[in-house]
Amino acid sequence: MNHHDIRELHSMAEFESVCRLYADIWGPEPGAEPVSAEIMRALSHAGNYVAGAYTDGRLTGATVAFFGEPAGTTLHSHITGAVMGGGIGLALKLHQRQWVLDRGLKRITWTYDPLIRRNAHFNLTKLGARPEEYLESFYGAMDDAINGGDESDRVLTAWDLTVPLSAAGHDGVPLPAGAAHAVRDVDGRPELTSTEAEFVLVDLPDDIEALRRTDPAAARAWRLAVRETLGGLLADGARVLGFHDRRSYVVRRFPATSTHLPTGSNQ
């Protein structure tokens, strides 16, 4: 594995390099980068976290984060982007984790698209973070190369830094006895099932980004299925236990939560 030099960024030239990297990753139109160099400059100067990963002297990843609520406990990581492979994303998150711990904070939050399997596996299995809240169309419609015009549903995810790092490399949480599917992948499309099980499984598609390009109707069906089930469960107070077999969210209902899926709309 390559060695990555992770360091905080402070100069406009560094922030402009981050803008170019993000444009390569997200492919936005000129002037529509996910975050501007000026905003990164302001956040960094105010004491927030802007860091880059360098591999053989070349910028290969970057992350932008700012302090959030509850004050004095939380850093909110707004955006992290890295070239694929080489462990850059993990190296950035571990650097961010240490930066937060050095300042006496206890957790890092961020949002991600709950339909992207590799992100769910990375966040839940490799890091041990857990989704806490489903945010419907958080950024509105996003027409960049990754989001492909889909509604920008996100899950707010929290990484509790008081818990030891999870062991990387395992395949996620085991399947609880009696677990039942609320969403199952059937030939690439979601099949919803009403279930009263305490432990609920929500499958994800193989590659939602490819599906948005090749079969937008199927991609839309997945968005609505996961919004209704995972979103409804989280709104009702259920808790995500982890990710199973790189495929399924494992969610635990508690007695106060509703007993039927599909749940209808969530707040």
PDB file of C-alpha atoms in Angstrom:
ATOM      1  CA  MET A   1       0.000   0.000   0.000  1.00  0.00           C
ATOM      2  CA  ASN A   2       1.237   3.475  -0.841  1.00  0.00           C
ATOM      3  CA  HIS A   3       2.271   5.844   1.917  1.00  0.00           C
ATOM      4  CA  HIS A   4      -0.032   8.833   2.180  1.00  0.00           C
ATOM      5  CA  ASP A   5       1.112  12.092   3.734  1.00  0.00           C
ATOM      6  CA  ILE A   6      -1.949  13.643   5.419  1.00  0.00           C
ATOM      7  CA  ARG A   7      -1.714  17.251   6.533  1.00  0.00           C
ATOM      8  CA  GLU A   8      -3.862  20.282   7.242  1.00  0.00           C
ATOM      9  CA  LEU A   9      -4.120  22.805   4.420  1.00  0.00           C
ATOM     10  CA  HIS A  10      -3.838  26.571   4.841  1.00  0.00           C
ATOM     11  CA  SER A  11      -2.921  28.322   1.566  1.00  0.00           C
ATOM     12  CA  MET A  12      -5.103  29.408  -1.338  1.00  0.00           C
ATOM     13  CA  ALA A  13      -2.917  27.395  -3.709  1.00  0.00           C
ATOM     14  CA  GLU A  14      -3.654  24.252  -1.678  1.00  0.00           C
ATOM     15  CA  PHE A  15      -7.380  24.975  -1.602  1.00  0.00           C
ATOM     16  CA  GLU A  16      -7.412  25.583  -5.365  1.00  0.00           C
ATOM     17  CA  SER A  17      -5.775  22.165  -5.799  1.00  0.00           C
ATOM     18  CA  VAL A  18      -8.577  20.652  -3.726  1.00  0.00           C
ATOM     19  CA  CYS A  19     -11.142  22.340  -6.000  1.00  0.00           C
ATOM     20  CA  ARG A  20      -9.507  20.749  -9.042  1.00  0.00           C
ATOM     21  CA  LEU A  21      -9.456  17.339  -7.355  1.00  0.00           C
ATOM     22  CA  TYR A  22     -13.132  17.609  -6.403  1.00  0.00           C
ATOM     23  CA  ALA A  23     -14.005  18.677  -9.964  1.00  0.00           C
ATOM     24  CA  ASP A  24     -12.249  15.550 -11.256  1.00  0.00           C
ATOM     25  CA  ILE A  25     -14.234  13.373  -8.818  1.00  0.00           C
ATOM     26  CA  TRP A  26     -17.695  14.936  -9.057  1.00  0.00           C
ATOM     27  CA  GLY A  27     -17.410  16.320 -12.574  1.00  0.00           C
ATOM     28  CA  PRO A  28     -19.392  19.527 -11.991  1.00  0.00           C
ATOM     29  CA  GLU A  29     -19.670  22.389 -14.412  1.00  0.00           C
ATOM     30  CA  PRO A  30     -17.044  25.138 -13.959  1.00  0.00           C
ATOM     31  CA  GLY A  31     -18.005  27.350 -11.051  1.00  0.00           C
ATOM     32  CA  ALA A  32     -20.197  24.648  -9.478  1.00  0.00           C
ATOM     33  CA  GLU A  33     -17.529  22.840  -7.450  1.00  0.00           C
ATOM     34  CA  PRO A  34     -18.800  21.176  -4.252  1.00  0.00           C
ATOM     35  CA  VAL A  35     -16.950  23.733  -2.117  1.00  0.00           C
ATOM     36  CA  SER A  36     -14.994  26.831  -3.130  1.00  0.00           C
ATOM     37  CA  ALA A  37     -11.392  27.676  -2.298  1.00  0.00           C
ATOM     38  CA  GLU A  38     -12.633  30.815  -0.548  1.00  0.00           C
ATOM     39  CA  ILE A  39     -14.924  28.858   1.775  1.00  0.00           C
ATOM     40  CA  MET A  40     -12.099  26.411   2.573  1.00  0.00           C
ATOM     41  CA  ARG A  41      -9.823  29.365   3.334  1.00  0.00           C
ATOM     42  CA  ALA A  42     -12.400  30.886   5.701  1.00  0.00           C
ATOM     43  CA  LEU A  43     -13.127  27.595   7.469  1.00  0.00           C
ATOM     44  CA  SER A  44      -9.443  26.795   7.917  1.00  0.00           C
ATOM     45  CA  HIS A  45      -8.590  30.268   9.181  1.00  0.00           C
ATOM     46  CA  ALA A  46     -11.440  30.055  11.725  1.00  0.00           C
ATOM     47  CA  GLY A  47      -9.930  26.899  13.191  1.00  0.00           C
ATOM     48  CA  ASN A  48     -11.935  24.236  11.401  1.00  0.00           C
ATOM     49  CA  TYR A  49     -10.517  21.166   9.668  1.00  0.00           C
ATOM     50  CA  VAL A  50      -9.350  21.157   6.054  1.00  0.00           C
ATOM     51  CA  ALA A  51      -6.846  18.440   5.198  1.00  0.00           C
ATOM     52  CA  GLY A  52      -5.320  16.833   2.139  1.00  0.00           C
ATOM     53  CA  ALA A  53      -3.734  13.492   1.344  1.00  0.00           C
ATOM     54  CA  TYR A  54      -0.604  13.476  -0.776  1.00  0.00           C
ATOM     55  CA  THR A  55       0.703  10.356  -2.496  1.00  0.00           C
ATOM     56  CA  ASP A  56       4.180  10.725  -3.992  1.00  0.00           C
ATOM     57  CA  GLY A  57       3.760  14.479  -3.745  1.00  0.00           C
ATOM     58  CA  ARG A  58       0.423  14.551  -5.610  1.00  0.00           C
ATOM     59  CA  LEU A  59      -2.880  15.558  -3.977  1.00  0.00           C
ATOM     60  CA  THR A  60      -5.032  12.411  -4.013  1.00  0.00           C
ATOM     61  CA  GLY A  61      -7.701  13.182  -1.410  1.00  0.00           C
ATOM     62  CA  ALA A  62      -9.094  15.990   0.705  1.00  0.00           C
ATOM     63  CA  THR A  63     -11.662  16.572   3.409  1.00  0.00           C
ATOM     64  CA  VAL A  64     -13.454  19.659   4.747  1.00  0.00           C
ATOM     65  CA  ALA A  65     -15.098  19.697   8.188  1.00  0.00           C
ATOM     66  CA  PHE A  66     -16.408  22.218  10.687  1.00  0.00           C
ATOM     67  CA  PHE A  67     -17.498  22.233  14.303  1.00  0.00           C
ATOM     68  CA  GLY A  68     -21.121  21.260  14.891  1.00  0.00           C
ATOM     69  CA  GLU A  69     -23.701  20.725  17.595  1.00  0.00           C
ATOM     70  CA  PRO A  70     -23.540  19.805  20.396  1.00  0.00           C
ATOM     71  CA  ALA A  71     -20.787  22.418  20.741  1.00  0.00           C
ATOM     72  CA  GLY A  72     -17.555  21.106  22.152  1.00  0.00           C
ATOM     73  CA  THR A  73     -18.316  17.483  21.278  1.00  0.00           C
ATOM     74  CA  THR A  74     -18.801  17.211  17.525  1.00  0.00           C
ATOM     75  CA  LEU A  75     -17.001  17.834  14.248  1.00  0.00           C
ATOM     76  CA  HIS A  76     -19.207  17.676  11.150  1.00  0.00           C
ATOM     77  CA  SER A  77     -17.375  16.410   8.076  1.00  0.00           C
ATOM     78  CA  HIS A  78     -18.981  18.153   5.107  1.00  0.00           C
ATOM     79  CA  ILE A  79     -17.137  16.590   2.184  1.00  0.00           C
ATOM     80  CA  THR A  80     -14.445  13.983   1.640  1.00  0.00           C
ATOM     81  CA  GLY A  81     -13.182  13.019  -1.779  1.00  0.00           C
ATOM     82  CA  ALA A  82     -10.358  10.731  -2.845  1.00  0.00           C
ATOM     83  CA  VAL A  83      -9.148   8.954  -5.943  1.00  0.00           C
ATOM     84  CA  MET A  84     -10.242   5.322  -5.888  1.00  0.00           C
ATOM     85  CA  GLY A  85      -8.036   2.718  -4.257  1.00  0.00           C
ATOM     86  CA  GLY A  86      -4.954   2.823  -2.109  1.00  0.00           C
ATOM     87  CA  GLY A  87      -6.659   3.387   1.240  1.00  0.00           C
ATOM     88  CA  ILE A  88      -6.688   7.186   0.905  1.00  0.00           C
ATOM     89  CA  GLY A  89     -10.196   7.606   2.297  1.00  0.00           C
ATOM     90  CA  LEU A  90      -9.373   5.546   5.371  1.00  0.00           C
ATOM     91  CA  ALA A  91      -6.115   7.438   5.933  1.00  0.00           C
ATOM     92  CA  LEU A  92      -8.027  10.747   5.797  1.00  0.00           C
ATOM     93  CA  LYS A  93     -10.666   9.552   8.275  1.00  0.00           C
ATOM     94  CA  LEU A  94      -8.028   8.284  10.719  1.00  0.00           C
ATOM     95  CA  HIS A  95      -6.204  11.632  10.547  1.00  0.00           C
ATOM     96  CA  GLN A  96      -9.510  13.419  11.101  1.00  0.00           C
ATOM     97  CA  ARG A  97     -10.262  11.125  14.051  1.00  0.00           C
ATOM     98  CA  GLN A  98      -6.940  11.936  15.725  1.00  0.00           C
ATOM     99  CA  TRP A  99      -7.380  15.677  15.096  1.00  0.00           C
ATOM    100  CA  VAL A 100     -10.767  15.529  16.825  1.00  0.00           C
ATOM    101  CA  LEU A 101      -9.497  13.471  19.768  1.00  0.00           C
ATOM    102  CA  ASP A 102      -6.571  15.887  20.233  1.00  0.00           C
ATOM    103  CA  ARG A 103      -9.149  18.654  20.765  1.00  0.00           C
ATOM    104  CA  GLY A 104     -11.172  16.741  23.327  1.00  0.00           C
ATOM    105  CA  LEU A 105     -14.157  16.121  21.061  1.00  0.00           C
ATOM    106  CA  LYS A 106     -16.109  12.863  21.119  1.00  0.00           C
ATOM    107  CA  ARG A 107     -17.719  12.311  17.733  1.00  0.00           C
ATOM    108  CA  ILE A 108     -17.650  13.045  14.017  1.00  0.00           C
ATOM    109  CA  THR A 109     -20.815  13.293  11.943  1.00  0.00           C
ATOM    110  CA  TRP A 110     -21.285  13.302   8.187  1.00  0.00           C
ATOM    111  CA  THR A 111     -23.911  12.516   5.585  1.00  0.00           C
ATOM    112  CA  TYR A 112     -23.738   9.976   2.782  1.00  0.00           C
ATOM    113  CA  ASP A 113     -26.062   8.555   0.151  1.00  0.00           C
ATOM    114  CA  PRO A 114     -27.554   5.446   1.778  1.00  0.00           C
ATOM    115  CA  LEU A 115     -27.870   3.698  -1.607  1.00  0.00           C
ATOM    116  CA  ILE A 116     -24.122   3.496  -2.286  1.00  0.00           C
ATOM    117  CA  ARG A 117     -22.963   0.088  -1.061  1.00  0.00           C
ATOM    118  CA  ARG A 118     -19.238   0.823  -0.881  1.00  0.00           C
ATOM    119  CA  ASN A 119     -19.890   3.931   1.239  1.00  0.00           C
ATOM    120  CA  ALA A 120     -22.220   2.041   3.577  1.00  0.00           C
ATOM    121  CA  HIS A 121     -19.637  -0.735   3.980  1.00  0.00           C
ATOM    122  CA  PHE A 122     -16.816   1.757   4.569  1.00  0.00           C
ATOM    123  CA  ASN A 123     -18.739   3.877   7.071  1.00  0.00           C
ATOM    124  CA  LEU A 124     -20.432   1.099   9.051  1.00  0.00           C
ATOM    125  CA  THR A 125     -18.030  -1.834   8.780  1.00  0.00           C
ATOM    126  CA  LYS A 126     -14.577  -0.319   8.410  1.00  0.00           C
ATOM    127  CA  LEU A 127     -15.094   2.694  10.682  1.00  0.00           C
ATOM    128  CA  GLY A 128     -17.931   1.580  12.960  1.00  0.00           C
ATOM    129  CA  ALA A 129     -20.062   4.697  12.355  1.00  0.00           C
ATOM    130  CA  ARG A 130     -23.853   4.386  12.527  1.00  0.00           C
ATOM    131  CA  PRO A 131     -26.691   6.166  10.663  1.00  0.00           C
ATOM    132  CA  GLU A 132     -28.893   8.202  13.004  1.00  0.00           C
ATOM    133  CA  GLU A 133     -31.307  10.196  10.834  1.00  0.00           C
ATOM    134  CA  TYR A 134     -32.699   9.928   7.303  1.00  0.00           C
ATOM    135  CA  LEU A 135     -32.642  13.271   5.471  1.00  0.00           C
ATOM    136  CA  GLU A 136     -34.915  13.356   2.436  1.00  0.00           C
ATOM    137  CA  SER A 137     -33.616  15.303  -0.591  1.00  0.00           C
ATOM    138  CA  PHE A 138     -31.053  17.009   1.669  1.00  0.00           C
ATOM    139  CA  TYR A 139     -29.379  19.047  -1.087  1.00  0.00           C
ATOM    140  CA  GLY A 140     -32.249  19.018  -3.587  1.00  0.00           C
ATOM    141  CA  ALA A 141     -31.643  17.487  -7.033  1.00  0.00           C
ATOM    142  CA  MET A 142     -27.931  17.115  -7.858  1.00  0.00           C
ATOM    143  CA  ASP A 143     -26.902  16.720 -11.483  1.00  0.00           C
ATOM    144  CA  ASP A 144     -23.207  15.931 -11.091  1.00  0.00           C
ATOM    145  CA  ALA A 145     -21.502  12.809 -12.418  1.00  0.00           C
ATOM    146  CA  ILE A 146     -22.064  10.832  -9.201  1.00  0.00           C
ATOM    147  CA  ASN A 147     -25.624  11.843  -8.279  1.00  0.00           C
ATOM    148  CA  GLY A 148     -26.924  11.831 -11.851  1.00  0.00           C
ATOM    149  CA  GLY A 149     -29.966  14.003 -11.225  1.00  0.00           C
ATOM    150  CA  ASP A 150     -31.273  11.788  -8.418  1.00  0.00           C
ATOM    151  CA  GLU A 151     -32.809  13.336  -5.336  1.00  0.00           C
ATOM    152  CA  SER A 152     -30.105  13.825  -2.726  1.00  0.00           C
ATOM    153  CA  ASP A 153     -31.427  11.693   0.133  1.00  0.00           C
ATOM    154  CA  ARG A 154     -28.754  11.309   2.803  1.00  0.00           C
ATOM    155  CA  VAL A 155     -28.342   9.653   6.170  1.00  0.00           C
ATOM    156  CA  LEU A 156     -26.744  11.599   8.988  1.00  0.00           C
ATOM    157  CA  THR A 157     -24.135   9.264  10.386  1.00  0.00           C
ATOM    158  CA  ALA A 158     -22.248   9.530  13.689  1.00  0.00           C
ATOM    159  CA  TRP A 159     -18.857   8.062  14.525  1.00  0.00           C
ATOM    160  CA  ASP A 160     -18.535   7.637  18.293  1.00  0.00           C
ATOM    161  CA  LEU A 161     -14.838   8.151  19.033  1.00  0.00           C
ATOM    162  CA  THR A 162     -15.166   6.899  22.618  1.00  0.00           C
ATOM    163  CA  VAL A 163     -15.571   3.390  21.157  1.00  0.00           C
ATOM    164  CA  PRO A 164     -12.394   1.590  20.018  1.00  0.00           C
ATOM    165  CA  LEU A 165     -11.863   1.395  16.263  1.00  0.00           C
ATOM    166  CA  SER A 166     -13.659  -1.556  14.694  1.00  0.00           C
ATOM    167  CA  ALA A 167     -11.474  -4.306  13.286  1.00  0.00           C
ATOM    168  CA  ALA A 168     -11.087  -3.543   9.589  1.00  0.00           C
ATOM    169  CA  GLY A 169     -11.465  -6.284   7.051  1.00  0.00           C
ATOM    170  CA  HIS A 170     -14.384  -8.265   8.456  1.00  0.00           C
ATOM    171  CA  ASP A 171     -17.648  -8.498   6.576  1.00  0.00           C
ATOM    172  CA  GLY A 172     -19.915  -6.616   8.921  1.00  0.00           C
ATOM    173  CA  VAL A 173     -22.426  -7.645  11.539  1.00  0.00           C
ATOM    174  CA  PRO A 174     -23.690 -11.234  11.648  1.00  0.00           C
ATOM    175  CA  LEU A 175     -27.267 -11.937  10.684  1.00  0.00           C
ATOM    176  CA  PRO A 176     -29.485 -11.867  13.803  1.00  0.00           C
ATOM    177  CA  ALA A 177     -31.807 -14.824  14.349  1.00  0.00           C
ATOM    178  CA  GLY A 178     -35.241 -14.171  12.901  1.00  0.00           C
ATOM    179  CA  ALA A 179     -34.119 -11.278  10.690  1.00  0.00           C
ATOM    180  CA  ALA A 180     -36.519 -10.563   7.827  1.00  0.00           C
ATOM    181  CA  HIS A 181     -36.225  -8.456   4.698  1.00  0.00           C
ATOM    182  CA  ALA A 182     -38.129  -5.210   4.314  1.00  0.00           C
ATOM    183  CA  VAL A 183     -36.336  -4.587   0.988  1.00  0.00           C
ATOM    184  CA  ARG A 184     -34.851  -7.443  -1.044  1.00  0.00           C
ATOM    185  CA  ASP A 185     -32.865  -7.245  -4.278  1.00  0.00           C
ATOM    186  CA  VAL A 186     -34.750  -9.315  -6.858  1.00  0.00           C
ATOM    187  CA  ASP A 187     -33.043  -9.307 -10.259  1.00  0.00           C
ATOM    188  CA  GLY A 188     -31.720  -5.808  -9.717  1.00  0.00           C
ATOM    189  CA  ARG A 189     -34.949  -4.220  -8.529  1.00  0.00           C
ATOM    190  CA  PRO A 190     -36.218  -3.671  -4.975  1.00  0.00           C
ATOM    191  CA  GLU A 191     -38.992  -5.861  -3.601  1.00  0.00           C
ATOM    192  CA  LEU A 192     -40.720  -4.451  -0.507  1.00  0.00           C
ATOM    193  CA  THR A 193     -42.163  -6.759   2.123  1.00  0.00           C
ATOM    194  CA  SER A 194     -44.260  -5.985   5.174  1.00  0.00           C
ATOM    195  CA  THR A 195     -42.644  -7.523   8.245  1.00  0.00           C
ATOM    196  CA  GLU A 196     -43.112  -7.391  11.984  1.00  0.00           C
ATOM    197  CA  ALA A 197     -39.650  -8.793  12.726  1.00  0.00           C
ATOM    198  CA  GLU A 198     -37.521  -7.166  15.419  1.00  0.00           C
ATOM    199  CA  PHE A 199     -34.470  -7.312  13.128  1.00  0.00           C
ATOM    200  CA  VAL A 200     -35.054  -5.908   9.642  1.00  0.00           C
ATOM    201  CA  LEU A 201     -32.832  -6.176   6.548  1.00  0.00           C
ATOM    202  CA  VAL A 202     -32.722  -3.489   3.869  1.00  0.00           C
ATOM    203  CA  ASP A 203     -30.820  -4.596   0.756  1.00  0.00           C
ATOM    204  CA  LEU A 204     -28.959  -2.194  -1.523  1.00  0.00           C
ATOM    205  CA  PRO A 205     -28.457  -2.456  -5.302  1.00  0.00           C
ATOM    206  CA  ASP A 206     -25.136  -3.620  -6.713  1.00  0.00           C
ATOM    207  CA  ASP A 207     -24.195  -0.242  -8.239  1.00  0.00           C
ATOM    208  CA  ILE A 208     -26.675   2.609  -7.918  1.00  0.00           C
ATOM    209  CA  GLU A 209     -24.426   5.025  -9.831  1.00  0.00           C
ATOM    210  CA  ALA A 210     -24.377   2.764 -12.909  1.00  0.00           C
ATOM    211  CA  LEU A 211     -28.114   2.151 -12.529  1.00  0.00           C
ATOM    212  CA  ARG A 212     -28.823   5.890 -12.659  1.00  0.00           C
ATOM    213  CA  ARG A 213     -27.205   5.932 -16.109  1.00  0.00           C
ATOM    214  CA  THR A 214     -28.592   2.662 -17.513  1.00  0.00           C
ATOM    215  CA  ASP A 215     -32.025   2.316 -15.868  1.00  0.00           C
ATOM    216  CA  PRO A 216     -33.220   5.527 -14.192  1.00  0.00           C
ATOM    217  CA  ALA A 217     -36.606   3.977 -13.353  1.00  0.00           C
ATOM    218  CA  ALA A 218     -34.939   1.180 -11.384  1.00  0.00           C
ATOM    219  CA  ALA A 219     -32.683   3.686  -9.646  1.00  0.00           C
ATOM    220  CA  ARG A 220     -35.762   5.722  -8.691  1.00  0.00           C
ATOM    221  CA  ALA A 221     -37.473   2.582  -7.372  1.00  0.00           C
ATOM    222  CA  TRP A 222     -34.462   1.891  -5.138  1.00  0.00           C
ATOM    223  CA  ARG A 223     -34.456   5.474  -3.848  1.00  0.00           C
ATOM    224  CA  LEU A 224     -38.121   5.286  -2.891  1.00  0.00           C
ATOM    225  CA  ALA A 225     -37.864   1.791  -1.387  1.00  0.00           C
ATOM    226  CA  VAL A 226     -34.943   2.647   0.881  1.00  0.00           C
ATOM    227  CA  ARG A 227     -36.449   6.042   1.752  1.00  0.00           C
ATOM    228  CA  GLU A 228     -39.690   4.381   2.838  1.00  0.00           C
ATOM    229  CA  THR A 229     -38.145   1.516   4.806  1.00  0.00           C
ATOM    230  CA  LEU A 230     -34.852   2.774   6.242  1.00  0.00           C
ATOM    231  CA  GLY A 231     -36.213   6.310   6.516  1.00  0.00           C
ATOM    232  CA  GLY A 232     -39.387   5.135   8.195  1.00  0.00           C
ATOM    233  CA  LEU A 233     -37.547   2.896  10.624  1.00  0.00           C
ATOM    234  CA  LEU A 234     -35.119   5.623  11.696  1.00  0.00           C
ATOM    235  CA  ALA A 235     -37.972   8.113  12.089  1.00  0.00           C
ATOM    236  CA  ASP A 236     -39.719   5.589  14.359  1.00  0.00           C
ATOM    237  CA  GLY A 237     -36.685   5.233  16.633  1.00  0.00           C
ATOM    238  CA  ALA A 238     -35.168   2.044  15.253  1.00  0.00           C
ATOM    239  CA  ARG A 239     -31.376   1.674  15.317  1.00  0.00           C
ATOM    240  CA  VAL A 240     -29.018   0.518  12.580  1.00  0.00           C
ATOM    241  CA  LEU A 241     -26.820  -2.241  14.012  1.00  0.00           C
ATOM    242  CA  GLY A 242     -24.492  -2.417  11.039  1.00  0.00           C
ATOM    243  CA  PHE A 243     -24.080  -3.663   7.485  1.00  0.00           C
ATOM    244  CA  HIS A 244     -24.257  -7.371   6.603  1.00  0.00           C
ATOM    245  CA  ASP A 245     -22.300  -9.095   3.828  1.00  0.00           C
ATOM    246  CA  ARG A 246     -21.621  -5.783   2.019  1.00  0.00           C
ATOM    247  CA  ARG A 247     -25.279  -5.870   0.986  1.00  0.00           C
ATOM    248  CA  SER A 248     -27.851  -5.120   3.681  1.00  0.00           C
ATOM    249  CA  TYR A 249     -28.495  -2.669   6.480  1.00  0.00           C
ATOM    250  CA  VAL A 250     -29.381  -4.544   9.669  1.00  0.00           C
ATOM    251  CA  VAL A 251     -31.898  -2.506  11.658  1.00  0.00           C
ATOM    252  CA  ARG A 252     -33.327  -3.251  15.090  1.00  0.00           C
ATOM    253  CA  ARG A 253     -36.798  -2.114  16.045  1.00  0.00           C
ATOM    254  CA  PHE A 254     -37.641  -1.360  19.627  1.00  0.00           C
ATOM    255  CA  PRO A 255     -41.068  -1.892  21.222  1.00  0.00           C
ATOM    256  CA  ALA A 256     -42.072   1.744  20.787  1.00  0.00           C
ATOM    257  CA  THR A 257     -41.479   1.614  17.031  1.00  0.00           C
ATOM    258  CA  SER A 258     -44.213   0.783  14.566  1.00  0.00           C
ATOM    259  CA  THR A 259     -44.843  -2.869  13.760  1.00  0.00           C
ATOM    260  CA  HIS A 260     -45.507  -2.831  10.036  1.00  0.00           C
ATOM    261  CA  LEU A 261     -43.479  -2.112   6.930  1.00  0.00           C
ATOM    262  CA  PRO A 262     -43.846  -0.413   4.542  1.00  0.00           C
ATOM    263  CA  THR A 263     -44.321   2.512   6.883  1.00  0.00           C
ATOM    264  CA  GLY A 264     -45.656   5.198   4.574  1.00  0.00           C
ATOM    265  CA  SER A 265     -44.070   8.611   4.654  1.00  0.00           C
ATOM    266  CA  ASN A 266     -41.434   9.691   7.126  1.00  0.00           C
ATOM    267  CA  GLN A 267     -40.807  13.163   8.449  1.00  0.00           C
TER     268      GLN A 267
END
